[in-house]
PDB file of C-alpha atoms and ligand atoms in Angstrom:
ATOM      1  CA  MET G   1     -40.565  40.698  12.916  1.00 88.00           C
ATOM      2  CA  LYS G   2     -38.400  40.622   9.699  1.00 95.00           C
ATOM      3  CA  LYS G   3     -37.395  37.690   7.512  1.00 97.00           C
ATOM      4  CA  VAL G   4     -33.731  37.544   6.699  1.00 97.00           C
ATOM      5  CA  PHE G   5     -31.609  35.130   4.737  1.00 98.00           C
ATOM      6  CA  ASN G   6     -28.488  33.422   5.901  1.00 98.00           C
ATOM      7  CA  TYR G   7     -28.161  30.322   4.080  1.00 98.00           C
ATOM      8  CA  SER G   8     -26.337  27.196   5.508  1.00 98.00           C
ATOM      9  CA  PRO G   9     -24.149  24.822   3.268  1.00 98.00           C
ATOM     10  CA  ASN G  10     -25.288  21.852   5.703  1.00 98.00           C
ATOM     11  CA  PHE G  11     -28.196  20.184   4.021  1.00 97.00           C
ATOM     12  CA  ASP G  12     -28.729  17.034   1.440  1.00 97.00           C
ATOM     13  CA  LEU G  13     -28.349  17.868  -1.924  1.00 96.00           C
ATOM     14  CA  ASN G  14     -31.388  15.708  -3.178  1.00 95.00           C
ATOM     15  CA  LYS G  15     -34.471  17.940  -3.207  1.00 97.00           C
ATOM     16  CA  ARG G  16     -37.579  16.437  -1.556  1.00 97.00           C
ATOM     17  CA  ILE G  17     -41.257  16.947  -2.722  1.00 98.00           C
ATOM     18  CA  SER G  18     -43.476  18.709  -0.548  1.00 97.00           C
ATOM     19  CA  LYS G  19     -45.427  15.570   0.522  1.00 97.00           C
ATOM     20  CA  GLN G  20     -42.607  14.163   2.485  1.00 98.00           C
ATOM     21  CA  ILE G  21     -42.727  16.965   4.781  1.00 98.00           C
ATOM     22  CA  LYS G  22     -44.854  15.694   7.683  1.00 98.00           C
ATOM     23  CA  PHE G  23     -43.135  17.260  10.896  1.00 98.00           C
ATOM     24  CA  LEU G  24     -42.416  20.394  12.490  1.00 98.00           C
ATOM     25  CA  ILE G  25     -39.491  20.143  15.020  1.00 98.00           C
ATOM     26  CA  PHE G  26     -38.714  22.816  17.688  1.00 98.00           C
ATOM     27  CA  HIS G  27     -35.248  23.352  19.202  1.00 98.00           C
ATOM     28  CA  TYR G  28     -33.472  25.795  20.996  1.00 98.00           C
ATOM     29  CA  THR G  29     -29.947  26.929  20.178  1.00 98.00           C
ATOM     30  CA  GLY G  30     -28.448  26.142  23.429  1.00 98.00           C
ATOM     31  CA  MET G  31     -25.555  28.719  23.221  1.00 97.00           C
ATOM     32  CA  ARG G  32     -24.796  31.852  25.304  1.00 96.00           C
ATOM     33  CA  LYS G  33     -24.469  34.057  22.244  1.00 97.00           C
ATOM     34  CA  GLU G  34     -27.044  34.244  19.488  1.00 98.00           C
ATOM     35  CA  THR G  35     -24.427  35.243  16.882  1.00 98.00           C
ATOM     36  CA  ASP G  36     -22.342  32.101  17.850  1.00 98.00           C
ATOM     37  CA  ALA G  37     -25.357  29.959  17.208  1.00 98.00           C
ATOM     38  CA  ILE G  38     -25.941  31.592  13.842  1.00 98.00           C
ATOM     39  CA  ASN G  39     -22.308  31.187  12.897  1.00 98.00           C
ATOM     40  CA  LYS G  40     -22.291  27.412  13.804  1.00 98.00           C
ATOM     41  CA  LEU G  41     -25.469  26.660  12.094  1.00 98.00           C
ATOM     42  CA  THR G  42     -23.965  28.028   8.777  1.00 98.00           C
ATOM     43  CA  ASN G  43     -20.565  26.629   8.955  1.00 98.00           C
ATOM     44  CA  ILE G  44     -19.661  23.692   7.053  1.00 97.00           C
ATOM     45  CA  ARG G  45     -17.238  22.458   9.614  1.00 97.00           C
ATOM     46  CA  TYR G  46     -20.077  21.734  12.268  1.00 97.00           C
ATOM     47  CA  GLU G  47     -22.438  19.666   9.930  1.00 97.00           C
ATOM     48  CA  VAL G  48     -25.690  21.017  11.712  1.00 98.00           C
ATOM     49  CA  SER G  49     -28.456  23.387  10.317  1.00 98.00           C
ATOM     50  CA  THR G  50     -31.988  24.264  10.512  1.00 98.00           C
ATOM     51  CA  HIS G  51     -34.503  25.650   8.161  1.00 98.00           C
ATOM     52  CA  TYR G  52     -35.457  28.609  10.470  1.00 98.00           C
ATOM     53  CA  LEU G  53     -33.856  30.223  13.377  1.00 98.00           C
ATOM     54  CA  ILE G  54     -36.000  32.891  15.398  1.00 98.00           C
ATOM     55  CA  LYS G  55     -33.755  35.405  16.998  1.00 98.00           C
ATOM     56  CA  LYS G  56     -34.346  37.108  20.542  1.00 97.00           C
ATOM     57  CA  ASN G  57     -35.783  40.142  18.793  1.00 97.00           C
ATOM     58  CA  GLY G  58     -38.307  37.853  16.740  1.00 98.00           C
ATOM     59  CA  ASP G  59     -36.635  38.026  13.501  1.00 98.00           C
ATOM     60  CA  ILE G  60     -36.688  34.994  11.488  1.00 98.00           C
ATOM     61  CA  VAL G  61     -33.527  33.784   9.836  1.00 98.00           C
ATOM     62  CA  VAL G  62     -34.125  31.367   6.764  1.00 98.00           C
ATOM     63  CA  MET G  63     -30.938  28.994   6.662  1.00 98.00           C
ATOM     64  CA  VAL G  64     -32.235  26.191   4.333  1.00 98.00           C
ATOM     65  CA  PRO G  65     -35.177  26.174   1.924  1.00 98.00           C
ATOM     66  CA  ASP G  66     -38.033  24.023   2.996  1.00 98.00           C
ATOM     67  CA  LEU G  67     -37.526  21.402   0.138  1.00 98.00           C
ATOM     68  CA  TYR G  68     -34.125  20.549   1.275  1.00 98.00           C
ATOM     69  CA  VAL G  69     -33.162  18.368   4.035  1.00 98.00           C
ATOM     70  CA  ALA G  70     -31.636  20.387   7.124  1.00 98.00           C
ATOM     71  CA  TRP G  71     -29.338  18.552   9.736  1.00 98.00           C
ATOM     72  CA  HIS G  72     -31.255  19.331  12.836  1.00 98.00           C
ATOM     73  CA  ALA G  73     -32.638  16.164  14.275  1.00 98.00           C
ATOM     74  CA  GLY G  74     -30.065  13.590  14.282  1.00 97.00           C
ATOM     75  CA  LYS G  75     -30.620  10.095  15.528  1.00 97.00           C
ATOM     76  CA  SER G  76     -34.516  10.252  16.202  1.00 98.00           C
ATOM     77  CA  SER G  77     -37.917   8.465  16.167  1.00 98.00           C
ATOM     78  CA  TRP G  78     -41.495   9.103  16.427  1.00 98.00           C
ATOM     79  CA  LYS G  79     -44.066   6.427  16.023  1.00 96.00           C
ATOM     80  CA  SER G  80     -42.972   4.294  13.025  1.00 96.00           C
ATOM     81  CA  PHE G  81     -40.720   7.226  11.654  1.00 97.00           C
ATOM     82  CA  LYS G  82     -36.826   7.053  12.199  1.00 97.00           C
ATOM     83  CA  SER G  83     -34.158   9.726  11.547  1.00 97.00           C
ATOM     84  CA  LEU G  84     -36.842  12.474  11.191  1.00 98.00           C
ATOM     85  CA  ASN G  85     -34.539  15.226   9.118  1.00 98.00           C
ATOM     86  CA  LYS G  86     -36.093  13.663   5.900  1.00 98.00           C
ATOM     87  CA  ASN G  87     -39.627  14.282   6.950  1.00 98.00           C
ATOM     88  CA  SER G  88     -39.347  17.407   8.879  1.00 98.00           C
ATOM     89  CA  ILE G  89     -38.807  21.059   9.131  1.00 98.00           C
ATOM     90  CA  GLY G  90     -36.545  22.336  11.877  1.00 98.00           C
ATOM     91  CA  ILE G  91     -37.192  25.642  13.686  1.00 98.00           C
ATOM     92  CA  GLU G  92     -34.398  26.742  16.014  1.00 98.00           C
ATOM     93  CA  ILE G  93     -35.148  29.336  18.866  1.00 98.00           C
ATOM     94  CA  SER G  94     -32.347  31.444  20.307  1.00 98.00           C
ATOM     95  CA  ASN G  95     -31.996  30.472  23.950  1.00 98.00           C
ATOM     96  CA  PRO G  96     -28.929  29.617  26.002  1.00 98.00           C
ATOM     97  CA  GLY G  97     -30.671  26.296  27.124  1.00 98.00           C
ATOM     98  CA  HIS G  98     -30.419  24.132  30.243  1.00 97.00           C
ATOM     99  CA  GLU G  99     -26.632  24.044  30.207  1.00 96.00           C
ATOM    100  CA  HIS G 100     -26.204  27.770  30.473  1.00 96.00           C
ATOM    101  CA  ASP G 101     -28.968  30.081  31.638  1.00 93.00           C
ATOM    102  CA  TYR G 102     -32.289  28.617  30.226  1.00 97.00           C
ATOM    103  CA  ILE G 103     -34.499  31.684  29.863  1.00 98.00           C
ATOM    104  CA  ASN G 104     -38.101  32.339  29.093  1.00 98.00           C
ATOM    105  CA  PHE G 105     -38.601  32.603  25.234  1.00 98.00           C
ATOM    106  CA  SER G 106     -39.445  36.413  24.585  1.00 97.00           C
ATOM    107  CA  LYS G 107     -42.903  37.853  23.494  1.00 98.00           C
ATOM    108  CA  LYS G 108     -41.499  38.472  20.177  1.00 98.00           C
ATOM    109  CA  GLN G 109     -40.048  35.150  19.792  1.00 98.00           C
ATOM    110  CA  ILE G 110     -43.461  33.527  20.525  1.00 98.00           C
ATOM    111  CA  LYS G 111     -45.285  35.768  18.144  1.00 98.00           C
ATOM    112  CA  SER G 112     -42.970  34.752  15.223  1.00 98.00           C
ATOM    113  CA  ILE G 113     -43.199  30.902  16.219  1.00 98.00           C
ATOM    114  CA  LEU G 114     -46.917  31.324  16.051  1.00 98.00           C
ATOM    115  CA  TYR G 115     -46.607  33.120  12.629  1.00 98.00           C
ATOM    116  CA  LEU G 116     -44.124  30.937  11.036  1.00 98.00           C
ATOM    117  CA  SER G 117     -45.876  27.654  12.325  1.00 98.00           C
ATOM    118  CA  LYS G 118     -49.227  28.597  11.288  1.00 98.00           C
ATOM    119  CA  SER G 119     -48.076  29.129   7.735  1.00 98.00           C
ATOM    120  CA  LEU G 120     -45.875  25.839   7.701  1.00 98.00           C
ATOM    121  CA  ILE G 121     -48.838  23.841   9.000  1.00 98.00           C
ATOM    122  CA  LYS G 122     -51.147  25.142   6.470  1.00 98.00           C
ATOM    123  CA  LYS G 123     -48.635  24.801   3.298  1.00 98.00           C
ATOM    124  CA  TYR G 124     -47.622  21.158   4.129  1.00 98.00           C
ATOM    125  CA  LYS G 125     -50.776  20.223   5.956  1.00 98.00           C
ATOM    126  CA  ILE G 126     -48.779  18.954   9.014  1.00 97.00           C
ATOM    127  CA  LYS G 127     -50.986  17.095  11.766  1.00 96.00           C
ATOM    128  CA  SER G 128     -50.993  18.838  14.952  1.00 95.00           C
ATOM    129  CA  GLY G 129     -49.803  15.591  16.630  1.00 95.00           C
ATOM    130  CA  ASN G 130     -46.690  16.006  14.355  1.00 97.00           C
ATOM    131  CA  VAL G 131     -45.526  19.222  15.760  1.00 98.00           C
ATOM    132  CA  LEU G 132     -42.872  18.118  18.168  1.00 98.00           C
ATOM    133  CA  GLY G 133     -39.785  19.079  20.389  1.00 98.00           C
ATOM    134  CA  HIS G 134     -36.476  17.622  19.639  1.00 98.00           C
ATOM    135  CA  SER G 135     -36.730  16.169  23.169  1.00 98.00           C
ATOM    136  CA  ASP G 136     -39.673  14.218  22.046  1.00 98.00           C
ATOM    137  CA  ILE G 137     -38.007  12.518  19.171  1.00 98.00           C
ATOM    138  CA  ALA G 138     -34.544  11.928  20.820  1.00 98.00           C
ATOM    139  CA  PRO G 139     -35.504  11.992  24.496  1.00 98.00           C
ATOM    140  CA  PHE G 140     -32.034  10.440  25.592  1.00 98.00           C
ATOM    141  CA  ARG G 141     -30.014  12.828  24.049  1.00 97.00           C
ATOM    142  CA  LYS G 142     -31.915  16.273  24.132  1.00 98.00           C
ATOM    143  CA  LYS G 143     -33.801  18.459  26.502  1.00 98.00           C
ATOM    144  CA  ASP G 144     -34.865  21.255  24.014  1.00 98.00           C
ATOM    145  CA  PRO G 145     -37.039  23.261  23.464  1.00 98.00           C
ATOM    146  CA  GLY G 146     -37.733  22.608  27.207  1.00 98.00           C
ATOM    147  CA  GLU G 147     -40.225  23.068  29.763  1.00 98.00           C
ATOM    148  CA  LYS G 148     -40.409  26.947  29.276  1.00 98.00           C
ATOM    149  CA  PHE G 149     -41.645  26.327  25.577  1.00 98.00           C
ATOM    150  CA  PRO G 150     -45.266  27.364  25.755  1.00 98.00           C
ATOM    151  CA  TRP G 151     -47.035  24.047  24.469  1.00 98.00           C
ATOM    152  CA  ARG G 152     -50.244  24.814  26.001  1.00 97.00           C
ATOM    153  CA  TYR G 153     -50.692  28.075  24.384  1.00 97.00           C
ATOM    154  CA  MET G 154     -49.451  26.976  20.916  1.00 97.00           C
ATOM    155  CA  ALA G 155     -51.976  24.004  21.110  1.00 97.00           C
ATOM    156  CA  LYS G 156     -54.663  26.679  21.160  1.00 96.00           C
ATOM    157  CA  PHE G 157     -53.624  27.425  17.576  1.00 96.00           C
ATOM    158  CA  GLY G 158     -53.278  23.496  16.387  1.00 93.00           C
ATOM    159  CA  ILE G 159     -49.709  23.653  16.931  1.00 97.00           C
ATOM    160  CA  GLY G 160     -48.826  20.439  18.743  1.00 97.00           C
ATOM    161  CA  LYS G 161     -51.358  18.477  20.784  1.00 96.00           C
ATOM    162  CA  TRP G 162     -52.530  18.993  24.582  1.00 96.00           C
ATOM    163  CA  HIS G 163     -54.583  17.168  27.060  1.00 97.00           C
ATOM    164  CA  SER G 164     -58.043  18.288  27.830  1.00 96.00           C
ATOM    165  CA  LEU G 165     -57.693  17.980  31.800  1.00 97.00           C
ATOM    166  CA  SER G 166     -58.672  20.630  34.115  1.00 97.00           C
ATOM    167  CA  ASN G 167     -56.283  22.380  36.244  1.00 97.00           C
ATOM    168  CA  LYS G 168     -58.092  21.132  39.355  1.00 98.00           C
ATOM    169  CA  ILE G 169     -57.607  17.591  38.215  1.00 98.00           C
ATOM    170  CA  LEU G 170     -53.978  18.010  37.579  1.00 98.00           C
ATOM    171  CA  LYS G 171     -53.203  19.548  40.936  1.00 97.00           C
ATOM    172  CA  GLU G 172     -55.288  16.962  42.971  1.00 98.00           C
ATOM    173  CA  ASN G 173     -53.128  14.165  41.489  1.00 98.00           C
ATOM    174  CA  ARG G 174     -49.711  15.799  41.497  1.00 98.00           C
ATOM    175  CA  LEU G 175     -47.259  13.746  43.407  1.00 98.00           C
ATOM    176  CA  LYS G 176     -49.691  11.117  44.123  1.00 98.00           C
ATOM    177  CA  ILE G 177     -47.935   7.847  43.863  1.00 97.00           C
ATOM    178  CA  ILE G 178     -48.632   4.987  41.464  1.00 97.00           C
ATOM    179  CA  ASN G 179     -48.560   1.274  41.499  1.00 98.00           C
ATOM    180  CA  ILE G 180     -46.480  -1.131  39.339  1.00 97.00           C
ATOM    181  CA  ASN G 181     -49.468  -1.963  36.852  1.00 98.00           C
ATOM    182  CA  GLU G 182     -49.936   1.799  36.475  1.00 98.00           C
ATOM    183  CA  GLU G 183     -46.277   2.300  35.773  1.00 98.00           C
ATOM    184  CA  LYS G 184     -46.745  -0.317  32.924  1.00 98.00           C
ATOM    185  CA  ASN G 185     -49.745   1.592  31.622  1.00 98.00           C
ATOM    186  CA  PHE G 186     -47.904   5.112  31.757  1.00 98.00           C
ATOM    187  CA  PHE G 187     -44.960   3.504  29.356  1.00 98.00           C
ATOM    188  CA  ILE G 188     -47.769   1.956  27.006  1.00 97.00           C
ATOM    189  CA  ASN G 189     -49.266   5.430  26.987  1.00 97.00           C
ATOM    190  CA  LEU G 190     -46.136   7.128  25.899  1.00 97.00           C
ATOM    191  CA  PHE G 191     -45.418   4.473  23.098  1.00 97.00           C
ATOM    192  CA  ASN G 192     -49.040   4.909  21.848  1.00 96.00           C
ATOM    193  CA  ILE G 193     -48.618   8.803  21.850  1.00 96.00           C
ATOM    194  CA  GLY G 194     -45.317   8.218  19.695  1.00 96.00           C
ATOM    195  CA  TYR G 195     -42.203   8.060  22.000  1.00 97.00           C
ATOM    196  CA  SER G 196     -39.476   5.484  21.207  1.00 94.00           C
ATOM    197  CA  LYS G 197     -40.029   2.064  22.487  1.00 94.00           C
ATOM    198  CA  LYS G 198     -36.354   1.689  23.116  1.00 93.00           C
ATOM    199  CA  VAL G 199     -36.413   2.956  26.748  1.00 90.00           C
ATOM    200  CA  PHE G 200     -32.556   3.302  27.597  1.00 93.00           C
ATOM    201  CA  ASN G 201     -33.425   5.088  31.051  1.00 96.00           C
ATOM    202  CA  LYS G 202     -36.779   5.239  32.325  1.00 97.00           C
ATOM    203  CA  LYS G 203     -36.449   8.481  34.513  1.00 97.00           C
ATOM    204  CA  THR G 204     -34.918  10.507  31.388  1.00 98.00           C
ATOM    205  CA  LEU G 205     -37.852   9.530  29.222  1.00 98.00           C
ATOM    206  CA  VAL G 206     -40.337  10.496  32.100  1.00 98.00           C
ATOM    207  CA  LYS G 207     -38.541  13.871  32.111  1.00 98.00           C
ATOM    208  CA  ALA G 208     -38.656  14.304  28.516  1.00 98.00           C
ATOM    209  CA  PHE G 209     -42.410  13.724  28.784  1.00 98.00           C
ATOM    210  CA  GLN G 210     -42.786  16.262  31.645  1.00 98.00           C
ATOM    211  CA  ARG G 211     -40.873  18.800  29.942  1.00 98.00           C
ATOM    212  CA  ARG G 212     -43.497  18.606  27.157  1.00 98.00           C
ATOM    213  CA  PHE G 213     -46.642  17.777  28.899  1.00 98.00           C
ATOM    214  CA  ARG G 214     -46.410  18.337  32.506  1.00 98.00           C
ATOM    215  CA  GLN G 215     -44.173  21.622  32.784  1.00 98.00           C
ATOM    216  CA  GLU G 216     -44.807  22.677  36.361  1.00 97.00           C
ATOM    217  CA  LEU G 217     -42.864  19.789  37.890  1.00 98.00           C
ATOM    218  CA  ILE G 218     -39.839  17.892  36.022  1.00 98.00           C
ATOM    219  CA  ASN G 219     -38.674  15.415  38.689  1.00 98.00           C
ATOM    220  CA  GLY G 220     -38.473  12.208  36.576  1.00 98.00           C
ATOM    221  CA  LYS G 221     -41.184  10.594  38.892  1.00 98.00           C
ATOM    222  CA  ILE G 222     -44.317   9.137  37.387  1.00 98.00           C
ATOM    223  CA  ASP G 223     -47.365  10.207  39.655  1.00 98.00           C
ATOM    224  CA  GLN G 224     -50.947   9.992  39.019  1.00 98.00           C
ATOM    225  CA  GLU G 225     -51.136  13.461  37.126  1.00 98.00           C
ATOM    226  CA  CYS G 226     -48.487  12.203  34.650  1.00 98.00           C
ATOM    227  CA  LEU G 227     -50.544   8.836  34.344  1.00 98.00           C
ATOM    228  CA  LEU G 228     -53.793  10.748  33.526  1.00 98.00           C
ATOM    229  CA  ILE G 229     -52.169  13.164  31.148  1.00 98.00           C
ATOM    230  CA  SER G 230     -50.525  10.362  29.439  1.00 98.00           C
ATOM    231  CA  GLN G 231     -53.823   8.494  29.207  1.00 97.00           C
ATOM    232  CA  ASN G 232     -55.854  11.551  28.045  1.00 97.00           C
ATOM    233  CA  LEU G 233     -53.280  11.949  25.007  1.00 97.00           C
ATOM    234  CA  ALA G 234     -52.832   8.350  24.204  1.00 95.00           C
ATOM    235  CA  LYS G 235     -56.447   8.518  23.408  1.00 91.00           C
ATOM    236  CA  LYS G 236     -56.265  11.795  21.523  1.00 78.00           C
ATOM    237  CA  LEU G 237     -53.257  10.880  19.423  1.00 58.00           C
ATOM    238  CA  SER G 238     -53.777   7.196  18.463  1.00 45.00           C
TER     239      SER G 238
HETATM  240 ZN1  LIG E 301     -32.249  20.537  19.101  1.00 59.73          ZN
END
């Protein structure tokens, strides 16, 4: 893996202090061609950027220095935080995304994500619960990095939270129906984990939760498995 520099003009001019960096946010680029994504993120006309971009070959492109606010999150929220750009570092991962041909992240990309995340988490003392996907903080607008992002594997290294339920328990509860009270509890758990309390569309929020924490089946329906996972995480994160 190489580190290369390709600076973007799209960032806030005011420099921040390192204490303001509390979140790490993962994205996919969502474009067919990697070079198009790099061009867009470094073009002043598009008004978008990221701190880092991970290429398919694992190379890390530095676009905005950590202490400047890059424009990657947009309208977003997590717990009491709003508009997360000012408090976060953005990492874009090259992948065509759901709108094109959503593909597995490459081994080289995963290796670079691990290396980069570990060093940023250590440097800025980012809590594991504050390592998130774009769809976590903007569930009604975004699907990235999506259900192919290896969250379970990353959590082994303190990169993002994961539940502690066994595969047996998970499978036994998949597709088992829930009642109205359990549905209410599910959403309360989601708010306690950090998801937005403004629910514009229940099914979309359930899908965002599944892309992150129940990647085997993204159907937008709350079942006993989703409920158990949400309970387990709500206890851990609060
Ligand atoms: Zn994104």
